[in-house]
GROMACS .gro file of C-alpha atoms in nm:
model
  284
    1MET     CA    1   1.227   9.661  -7.498
    2LEU     CA    2   1.371   9.963  -7.465
    3ASP     CA    3   1.528  10.114  -7.144
    4LYS     CA    4   1.464   9.724  -7.006
    5TYR     CA    5   1.775   9.761  -6.743
    6MET     CA    6   1.709  10.143  -6.675
    7LYS     CA    7   1.612  10.127  -6.336
    8PRO     CA    8   1.738  10.451  -6.101
    9LEU     CA    9   2.062  10.380  -5.962
   10THR     CA   10   2.142  10.529  -5.614
   11ILE     CA   11   2.526  10.608  -5.566
   12ASN     CA   12   2.707  10.741  -5.283
   13GLY     CA   13   2.375  10.929  -5.209
   14ILE     CA   14   2.351  11.056  -5.570
   15THR     CA   15   2.013  10.899  -5.772
   16LEU     CA   16   2.065  10.865  -6.129
   17ASP     CA   17   1.719  10.869  -6.323
   18PHE     CA   18   1.826  10.821  -6.657
   19THR     CA   19   1.441  10.892  -6.713
   20LYS     CA   20   1.514  11.243  -6.617
   21GLU     CA   21   1.821  11.402  -6.679
   22THR     CA   22   2.151  11.311  -6.891
   23PHE     CA   23   2.427  11.268  -6.630
   24VAL     CA   24   2.773  11.402  -6.667
   25MET     CA   25   3.100  11.283  -6.575
   26GLY     CA   26   3.368  11.478  -6.569
   27ILE     CA   27   3.761  11.347  -6.686
   28LEU     CA   28   4.027  11.376  -6.414
   29ASN     CA   29   4.321  11.290  -6.582
   30VAL     CA   30   4.616  11.229  -6.259
   31THR     CA   31   4.859  11.133  -6.550
   32PRO     CA   32   5.139  11.300  -6.691
   33ASP     CA   33   5.086  11.225  -7.042
   34SER     CA   34   4.715  11.258  -7.093
   35PHE     CA   35   4.643  11.347  -7.519
   36SER     CA   36   4.461  11.659  -7.392
   37ASP     CA   37   4.552  11.749  -7.025
   38GLY     CA   38   4.830  11.520  -6.919
   39GLY     CA   39   5.022  11.687  -6.598
   40LYS     CA   40   4.765  11.893  -6.513
   41PHE     CA   41   4.585  11.706  -6.250
   42ASN     CA   42   4.846  11.444  -6.114
   43SER     CA   43   4.883  11.586  -5.807
   44VAL     CA   44   4.671  11.505  -5.529
   45GLU     CA   45   4.600  11.913  -5.435
   46ALA     CA   46   4.550  11.957  -5.795
   47ALA     CA   47   4.341  11.715  -5.884
   48VAL     CA   48   4.086  11.800  -5.588
   49ALA     CA   49   4.071  12.131  -5.694
   50GLN     CA   50   3.983  11.996  -6.057
   51ALA     CA   51   3.708  11.801  -5.940
   52LYS     CA   52   3.552  12.016  -5.700
   53LYS     CA   53   3.555  12.293  -6.036
   54MET     CA   54   3.395  12.042  -6.200
   55VAL     CA   55   3.129  11.906  -5.973
   56ALA     CA   56   3.003  12.300  -5.913
   57ASP     CA   57   3.004  12.315  -6.293
   58GLY     CA   58   2.720  12.024  -6.286
   59ALA     CA   59   2.908  11.693  -6.333
   60LYS     CA   60   2.776  11.417  -6.099
   61ILE     CA   61   3.066  11.175  -6.162
   62ILE     CA   62   3.422  11.209  -6.140
   63ASP     CA   63   3.637  11.016  -6.360
   64VAL     CA   64   3.992  10.922  -6.242
   65GLY     CA   65   4.245  10.760  -6.461
   66GLY     CA   66   4.616  10.708  -6.394
   67GLU     CA   67   4.689  10.564  -6.709
   68SER     CA   68   4.706  10.715  -7.041
   69THR     CA   69   4.483  10.550  -7.312
   70ARG     CA   70   4.616  10.780  -7.603
   71PRO     CA   71   4.721  10.652  -7.943
   72GLY     CA   72   5.009  10.482  -7.882
   73TYR     CA   73   5.021  10.515  -7.473
   74GLU     CA   74   5.262  10.299  -7.273
   75ARG     CA   75   5.102  10.050  -7.017
   76ILE     CA   76   5.227  10.113  -6.669
   77SER     CA   77   5.254   9.878  -6.376
   78ASP     CA   78   4.977   9.784  -6.190
   79GLU     CA   79   5.160   9.903  -5.862
   80ASP     CA   80   5.182  10.250  -6.024
   81GLU     CA   81   4.840  10.293  -6.146
   82ILE     CA   82   4.723  10.236  -5.801
   83ALA     CA   83   4.959  10.467  -5.623
   84ARG     CA   84   4.830  10.766  -5.907
   85ILE     CA   85   4.476  10.722  -5.830
   86VAL     CA   86   4.358  10.592  -5.451
   87PRO     CA   87   4.539  10.878  -5.287
   88VAL     CA   88   4.334  11.067  -5.533
   89ILE     CA   89   4.011  10.879  -5.466
   90GLN     CA   90   4.064  10.854  -5.073
   91GLU     CA   91   4.052  11.272  -5.109
   92LEU     CA   92   3.767  11.289  -5.321
   93LEU     CA   93   3.574  11.127  -5.087
   94LYS     CA   94   3.660  11.355  -4.805
   95GLU     CA   95   3.622  11.660  -5.033
   96VAL     CA   96   3.371  11.610  -5.355
   97ASP     CA   97   3.023  11.502  -5.333
   98ALA     CA   98   2.991  11.279  -5.665
   99ILE     CA   99   3.010  10.967  -5.767
  100ILE     CA  100   3.365  10.851  -5.796
  101SER     CA  101   3.481  10.614  -6.120
  102VAL     CA  102   3.778  10.452  -6.172
  103ASP     CA  103   3.870  10.427  -6.568
  104THR     CA  104   4.090  10.123  -6.546
  105TYR     CA  105   4.124   9.769  -6.803
  106LYS     CA  106   4.311   9.609  -6.490
  107ALA     CA  107   4.168   9.368  -6.248
  108ASN     CA  108   4.368   9.446  -5.973
  109VAL     CA  109   4.397   9.854  -5.992
  110ALA     CA  110   3.961   9.853  -6.024
  111ARG     CA  111   3.975   9.643  -5.699
  112ALA     CA  112   4.230   9.870  -5.510
  113ALA     CA  113   4.014  10.153  -5.603
  114ILE     CA  114   3.619  10.010  -5.551
  115GLU     CA  115   3.832   9.873  -5.200
  116ALA     CA  116   3.956  10.285  -5.140
  117GLY     CA  117   3.594  10.378  -5.189
  118ALA     CA  118   3.579  10.423  -5.581
  119HIS     CA  119   3.233  10.346  -5.664
  120VAL     CA  120   3.216  10.269  -6.065
  121ILE     CA  121   3.462  10.055  -6.286
  122ASN     CA  122   3.533  10.230  -6.649
  123ASP     CA  123   3.697   9.978  -6.825
  124ILE     CA  124   3.806  10.083  -7.176
  125TRP     CA  125   3.835   9.706  -7.284
  126GLY     CA  126   3.440   9.597  -7.230
  127ALA     CA  127   3.579   9.337  -6.977
  128LYS     CA  128   3.812   9.152  -7.254
  129ALA     CA  129   4.182   9.253  -7.175
  130GLU     CA  130   4.144   9.112  -6.777
  131PRO     CA  131   3.804   8.938  -6.784
  132GLU     CA  132   3.900   8.907  -6.393
  133ILE     CA  133   3.781   9.280  -6.392
  134ALA     CA  134   3.423   9.181  -6.460
  135GLN     CA  135   3.409   8.944  -6.139
  136VAL     CA  136   3.549   9.248  -5.928
  137ALA     CA  137   3.229   9.443  -6.040
  138ALA     CA  138   3.055   9.139  -5.947
  139ASP     CA  139   3.256   9.072  -5.564
  140LEU     CA  140   3.200   9.440  -5.518
  141HIS     CA  141   2.844   9.502  -5.573
  142VAL     CA  142   2.935   9.820  -5.810
  143PRO     CA  143   2.845   9.897  -6.160
  144ILE     CA  144   3.101   9.870  -6.495
  145ILE     CA  145   3.124  10.054  -6.760
  146LEU     CA  146   3.180   9.846  -7.097
  147MET     CA  147   3.325  10.009  -7.356
  148HIS     CA  148   3.328   9.877  -7.709
  149ASN     CA  149   3.704   9.819  -7.818
  150ARG     CA  150   3.885   9.556  -8.055
  151GLU     CA  151   4.224   9.478  -8.126
  152ASN     CA  152   4.198   9.589  -8.535
  153MET     CA  153   3.955   9.788  -8.714
  154ASP     CA  154   3.836   9.468  -8.970
  155TYR     CA  155   3.426   9.535  -8.895
  156GLY     CA  156   3.378   9.326  -9.238
  157VAL     CA  157   3.103   9.445  -9.441
  158ASP     CA  158   2.829   9.530  -9.185
  159PHE     CA  159   3.046   9.751  -8.932
  160TRP     CA  160   2.706   9.772  -8.673
  161SER     CA  161   2.684   9.397  -8.657
  162THR     CA  162   3.015   9.355  -8.585
  163ALA     CA  163   3.035   9.639  -8.310
  164LYS     CA  164   2.723   9.485  -8.159
  165ALA     CA  165   2.903   9.146  -8.173
  166ASP     CA  166   3.206   9.286  -7.968
  167LEU     CA  167   2.984   9.490  -7.720
  168ASP     CA  168   2.716   9.133  -7.694
  169GLU     CA  169   3.079   9.003  -7.606
  170SER     CA  170   3.171   9.203  -7.314
  171ILE     CA  171   2.809   9.196  -7.155
  172ALA     CA  172   2.872   8.803  -7.160
  173ILE     CA  173   3.195   8.851  -6.976
  174ALA     CA  174   2.975   9.079  -6.722
  175HIS     CA  175   2.728   8.839  -6.695
  176GLN     CA  176   2.926   8.492  -6.669
  177ALA     CA  177   3.108   8.702  -6.362
  178GLY     CA  178   2.746   8.730  -6.229
  179VAL     CA  179   2.731   9.098  -6.289
  180PRO     CA  180   2.352   9.180  -6.297
  181ASP     CA  181   2.200   9.374  -6.593
  182ARG     CA  182   2.118   9.718  -6.349
  183HIS     CA  183   2.510   9.702  -6.289
  184ILE     CA  184   2.609   9.755  -6.656
  185ILE     CA  185   2.668  10.042  -6.852
  186LEU     CA  186   2.796  10.072  -7.242
  187ASP     CA  187   2.984  10.307  -7.440
  188PRO     CA  188   3.041  10.308  -7.757
  189GLY     CA  189   3.384  10.365  -7.809
  190ILE     CA  190   3.410  10.702  -7.984
  191GLY     CA  191   3.827  10.721  -8.103
  192PHE     CA  192   3.942  10.362  -8.004
  193ALA     CA  193   3.960  10.090  -8.272
  194LYS     CA  194   3.801  10.340  -8.520
  195ASN     CA  195   3.889  10.564  -8.810
  196THR     CA  196   3.642  10.889  -8.862
  197GLU     CA  197   3.440  10.722  -9.053
  198HIS     CA  198   3.456  10.379  -8.832
  199ASN     CA  199   3.378  10.633  -8.591
  200ILE     CA  200   3.070  10.862  -8.777
  201ALA     CA  201   2.921  10.524  -8.856
  202MET     CA  202   2.906  10.441  -8.486
  203MET     CA  203   2.733  10.732  -8.373
  204GLN     CA  204   2.509  10.718  -8.661
  205HIS     CA  205   2.381  10.379  -8.476
  206LEU     CA  206   2.398  10.514  -8.148
  207LYS     CA  207   1.977  10.452  -8.125
  208ASP     CA  208   2.076  10.087  -8.200
  209LEU     CA  209   2.276  10.098  -7.884
  210VAL     CA  210   2.069  10.260  -7.701
  211GLU     CA  211   1.757   9.999  -7.791
  212LEU     CA  212   1.982   9.711  -7.647
  213GLY     CA  213   1.801   9.861  -7.335
  214TYR     CA  214   2.133   9.980  -7.124
  215PRO     CA  215   2.212  10.324  -7.043
  216VAL     CA  216   2.479  10.439  -7.225
  217LEU     CA  217   2.784  10.653  -7.171
  218LEU     CA  218   2.895  10.901  -7.510
  219ALA     CA  219   3.229  10.998  -7.439
  220THR     CA  220   3.368  11.211  -7.741
  221SER     CA  221   3.531  11.518  -7.587
  222ARG     CA  222   3.809  11.624  -7.780
  223LYS     CA  223   3.814  11.332  -7.940
  224SER     CA  224   3.983  11.308  -8.319
  225MET     CA  225   3.679  11.255  -8.510
  226ILE     CA  226   3.608  11.574  -8.408
  227GLY     CA  227   3.945  11.734  -8.511
  228ASN     CA  228   3.932  11.577  -8.854
  229VAL     CA  229   3.606  11.681  -8.947
  230LEU     CA  230   3.638  12.001  -8.860
  231LYS     CA  231   4.041  12.026  -8.888
  232LEU     CA  232   4.093  12.159  -8.554
  233PRO     CA  233   4.362  12.088  -8.278
  234VAL     CA  234   4.282  11.949  -7.977
  235ASP     CA  235   4.226  12.261  -7.793
  236GLU     CA  236   3.945  12.422  -8.031
  237ARG     CA  237   3.741  12.136  -8.016
  238LEU     CA  238   3.506  12.232  -7.746
  239GLU     CA  239   3.201  12.347  -8.045
  240GLY     CA  240   3.260  11.996  -8.227
  241THR     CA  241   3.236  11.816  -7.862
  242GLY     CA  242   2.924  11.996  -7.799
  243ALA     CA  243   2.771  11.905  -8.102
  244THR     CA  244   2.815  11.496  -8.086
  245VAL     CA  245   2.691  11.572  -7.716
  246VAL     CA  246   2.383  11.710  -7.829
  247TYR     CA  247   2.302  11.457  -8.112
  248GLY     CA  248   2.406  11.192  -7.861
  249ILE     CA  249   2.125  11.337  -7.647
  250GLU     CA  250   1.871  11.296  -7.910
  251LYS     CA  251   1.973  10.992  -7.985
  252GLY     CA  252   1.884  10.862  -7.666
  253CYS     CA  253   2.221  10.849  -7.499
  254HIS     CA  254   2.225  10.877  -7.059
  255MET     CA  255   2.527  10.976  -6.951
  256ILE     CA  256   2.824  11.210  -7.128
  257ARG     CA  257   3.209  11.201  -7.030
  258VAL     CA  258   3.355  11.504  -7.087
  259HIS     CA  259   3.648  11.759  -7.030
  260ASP     CA  260   3.461  12.082  -7.013
  261VAL     CA  261   3.223  12.026  -6.779
  262LYS     CA  262   3.042  12.381  -6.745
  263GLU     CA  263   2.961  12.420  -7.141
  264MET     CA  264   2.868  12.054  -7.186
  265ALA     CA  265   2.619  12.087  -6.871
  266ARG     CA  266   2.461  12.390  -7.029
  267ALA     CA  267   2.445  12.194  -7.357
  268ALA     CA  268   2.284  11.882  -7.180
  269HIS     CA  269   2.036  12.066  -7.000
  270MET     CA  270   1.933  12.218  -7.306
  271ALA     CA  271   1.892  11.923  -7.475
  272ASP     CA  272   1.747  11.749  -7.229
  273VAL     CA  273   1.463  12.022  -7.191
  274LEU     CA  274   1.390  11.978  -7.626
  275VAL     CA  275   1.394  11.623  -7.612
  276GLY     CA  276   1.167  11.618  -7.283
  277LYS     CA  277   1.356  11.425  -7.025
  278ARG     CA  278   1.349  11.792  -6.841
  279LEU     CA  279   1.042  11.986  -6.806
  280TYR     CA  280   1.095  12.355  -6.836
  281LYS     CA  281   0.887  12.560  -6.574
  282GLU     CA  282   0.857  12.949  -6.636
  283GLU     CA  283   0.978  13.130  -6.288
  284ALA     CA  284   0.727  13.269  -6.084
   0.00000   0.00000   0.00000
């Protein structure tokens, strides 16, 4: 059944009704080495200023990350990651009217972030790197975003069936921990454990992903798939990102995770009108 877990979620006073709007998640990397904007926002003051700008530009969710996940990234300790993100989260709660998600795959970091006031866990390993993170989500009654990821790129003869089986495993981990379906969000994992052909295939299966019935977060912003197709560097991938966002909305995605909030919020708004999520009303 389509949209079987798609009841509106009210988080931090903000209602996410996925039938009426595609929600924008703004990326806030408080790291020195992220692939696109490393070092720009790794002070509390700079991070808060950027978050305020993203909210003004249309973001309803701010995704705070304290460890780079670019190709070849180096894992940092839980303590270092917590030290990076908790002061930012605490200040954001005072200064910004938004839902705060924490971009981590580590259970201890997720717990510290949620206890500091964050509202959502965004796990790039789909609760497989540290399954205890699903228990954190269950214990603290917060949604968890389960991204498709794997240790290798061996998808066999049927990419989608293998990728779906991977996601089914993540969902099962969440269920076993006691996370209710209404608190599960899926992410196709564009750019993770996939070459360009795999990424394109996953995009072409977005409708199948949406039909699993959970809200879907699409995170394509400035990704290598766009750079490889268009032969463009990271700082020239705005139009390509826009194309993926509009395509994803047409296929039924419910949330987008982006760097360029103003431009992508406008693209999403236009696409929402065209697919019938939002109604256009003539100004009086």
